[in-house]
Amino acid sequence: MPRAKVKDLTQDDYAVLADFRFLLRGFLAFSEGAAREAGLAPQQHQALLAIKGFPGATPPSMGELAERLGVRHHSAVGLVDRLVLAGWLRRATAPDDARRVALSLTRAGEAKIAALSSAHREELRRLAPLLRQLLARIDG
């Protein structure tokens, strides 16, 4: 981790960092609450979003999902098991590699993540002016 020069930090720098952390924690609390209201554990919501938003032409593998979520492979397997059981996710052998499991959302999973993502986008739009102000103070 790079070390900042302590003498370079001002009171405003501390205030910006504290405000930024406050906004992030507020957004995370909003996200967890929205997921629970939708009948998902927060980590299930994160998994569905990571799968839906995965870049590239092919669905993510179990290992790629684990990496995106910052969890170990076996934890991702357990999470996927629960999402499959709930009917929000399906797993299949990847057509290009029989050793690889491809993950994709079911119709119910698509509807769930669409509703949650819409609510999250609105919350981010609400927070955007505050975040812009903070980022401008960092650059300034």
Coordinates of C-alpha atoms in Angstrom, one line a residue:
M1 CA 0.0 0.0 0.0
P2 CA 1.5 3.4 -1.0
R3 CA 2.2 5.7 1.9
A4 CA 0.9 9.2 1.6
K5 CA 3.0 11.9 3.1
V6 CA 1.4 12.9 6.3
K7 CA 2.4 16.5 5.9
D8 CA 0.5 16.7 2.6
L9 CA -2.8 15.9 4.3
T10 CA -5.0 18.8 5.3
Q11 CA -8.1 18.9 7.5
D12 CA -10.2 19.2 4.3
D13 CA -8.5 16.0 3.0
Y14 CA -9.7 14.1 6.1
A15 CA -13.1 15.6 5.8
V16 CA -13.4 14.5 2.1
L17 CA -12.3 11.0 2.9
A18 CA -14.7 10.8 5.9
D19 CA -17.6 12.1 3.8
F20 CA -16.7 9.7 0.9
R21 CA -16.7 6.8 3.3
F22 CA -20.0 7.9 4.8
L23 CA -21.6 8.0 1.3
L24 CA -20.2 4.6 0.4
R25 CA -21.4 3.0 3.6
G26 CA -24.8 4.6 3.1
F27 CA -25.0 3.2 -0.4
L28 CA -24.0 -0.2 0.8
A29 CA -26.6 -0.1 3.5
F30 CA -29.2 0.9 0.9
S31 CA -28.1 -1.9 -1.3
E32 CA -28.2 -4.6 1.4
G33 CA -31.7 -3.4 2.4
A34 CA -33.0 -3.4 -1.1
A35 CA -31.7 -6.9 -1.7
R36 CA -33.3 -8.2 1.5
E37 CA -36.6 -6.5 0.5
A38 CA -36.4 -8.3 -2.8
G39 CA -35.9 -11.6 -1.0
L40 CA -32.2 -12.0 -1.6
A41 CA -29.2 -12.0 0.7
P42 CA -26.9 -9.2 -0.2
Q43 CA -24.3 -11.6 -1.5
Q44 CA -26.9 -13.3 -3.7
H45 CA -27.7 -9.9 -5.2
Q46 CA -24.0 -9.2 -5.8
A47 CA -23.6 -12.6 -7.5
L48 CA -26.6 -12.0 -9.8
L49 CA -25.2 -8.5 -10.7
A50 CA -21.7 -9.9 -11.3
I51 CA -23.1 -12.5 -13.7
K52 CA -25.5 -10.1 -15.5
G53 CA -22.8 -7.4 -15.8
F54 CA -19.9 -9.8 -16.7
P55 CA -17.9 -8.3 -19.6
G56 CA -17.2 -10.4 -22.6
A57 CA -19.1 -12.6 -25.0
T58 CA -19.3 -15.7 -22.7
P59 CA -21.0 -16.2 -19.3
P60 CA -18.7 -16.2 -16.3
S61 CA -17.2 -19.4 -14.9
M62 CA -17.4 -20.3 -11.3
G63 CA -13.8 -19.1 -10.9
E64 CA -14.5 -15.8 -12.6
L65 CA -17.5 -15.3 -10.3
A66 CA -15.4 -16.0 -7.2
E67 CA -12.9 -13.5 -8.4
R68 CA -15.5 -10.8 -9.0
L69 CA -17.0 -11.3 -5.6
G70 CA -13.7 -11.5 -3.8
V71 CA -14.5 -15.0 -2.3
R72 CA -12.9 -18.4 -2.5
H73 CA -14.1 -20.8 -5.2
H74 CA -15.9 -23.1 -2.8
S75 CA -17.8 -20.2 -1.4
A76 CA -18.9 -19.2 -4.9
V77 CA -20.0 -22.8 -5.5
G78 CA -22.2 -22.7 -2.3
L79 CA -23.7 -19.4 -3.3
V80 CA -24.4 -20.6 -6.8
D81 CA -26.0 -23.8 -5.4
R82 CA -28.4 -21.6 -3.4
L83 CA -29.2 -19.4 -6.4
V84 CA -29.9 -22.4 -8.6
L85 CA -32.1 -23.9 -5.9
A86 CA -34.1 -20.6 -5.6
G87 CA -34.6 -20.6 -9.4
W88 CA -32.7 -17.4 -10.2
L89 CA -29.6 -19.0 -11.8
R90 CA -28.7 -21.9 -14.0
R91 CA -25.4 -23.6 -14.6
A92 CA -24.4 -25.5 -17.6
T93 CA -21.3 -27.0 -19.1
A94 CA -19.7 -24.4 -21.3
P95 CA -20.1 -25.2 -25.0
D96 CA -16.4 -24.4 -25.7
D97 CA -14.9 -26.3 -22.8
A98 CA -16.5 -29.2 -21.0
R99 CA -14.4 -28.6 -17.9
R100 CA -15.9 -25.1 -17.4
V101 CA -19.3 -24.4 -15.8
A102 CA -21.1 -21.4 -17.4
L103 CA -23.5 -19.4 -15.3
S104 CA -26.6 -17.6 -16.5
L105 CA -29.7 -16.0 -15.0
T106 CA -33.1 -17.5 -15.4
R107 CA -36.1 -15.4 -16.3
A108 CA -36.8 -14.9 -12.6
G109 CA -33.2 -14.0 -12.0
E110 CA -33.3 -11.5 -14.9
A111 CA -36.5 -9.9 -13.4
K112 CA -35.0 -9.8 -9.9
I113 CA -31.7 -8.1 -11.0
A114 CA -33.5 -5.7 -13.3
A115 CA -35.7 -4.4 -10.5
L116 CA -32.8 -4.1 -8.1
S117 CA -30.5 -2.5 -10.6
S118 CA -33.1 0.1 -11.4
A119 CA -33.5 1.0 -7.8
H120 CA -29.7 1.1 -7.4
R121 CA -29.3 3.4 -10.4
E122 CA -31.8 5.8 -9.0
E123 CA -29.9 5.8 -5.6
L124 CA -26.7 6.5 -7.5
R125 CA -28.3 9.3 -9.4
R126 CA -29.4 10.8 -6.0
L127 CA -25.9 10.5 -4.7
A128 CA -24.1 11.7 -7.9
P129 CA -24.1 15.4 -7.1
L130 CA -22.6 14.7 -3.6
L131 CA -20.0 12.4 -5.1
R132 CA -19.1 14.9 -7.8
Q133 CA -18.6 17.6 -5.1
L134 CA -16.3 15.3 -3.1
L135 CA -14.3 14.3 -6.1
A136 CA -13.9 17.9 -7.1
R137 CA -12.5 18.6 -3.6
I138 CA -9.9 15.8 -4.1
D139 CA -8.8 17.2 -7.4
G140 CA -8.9 20.8 -6.2

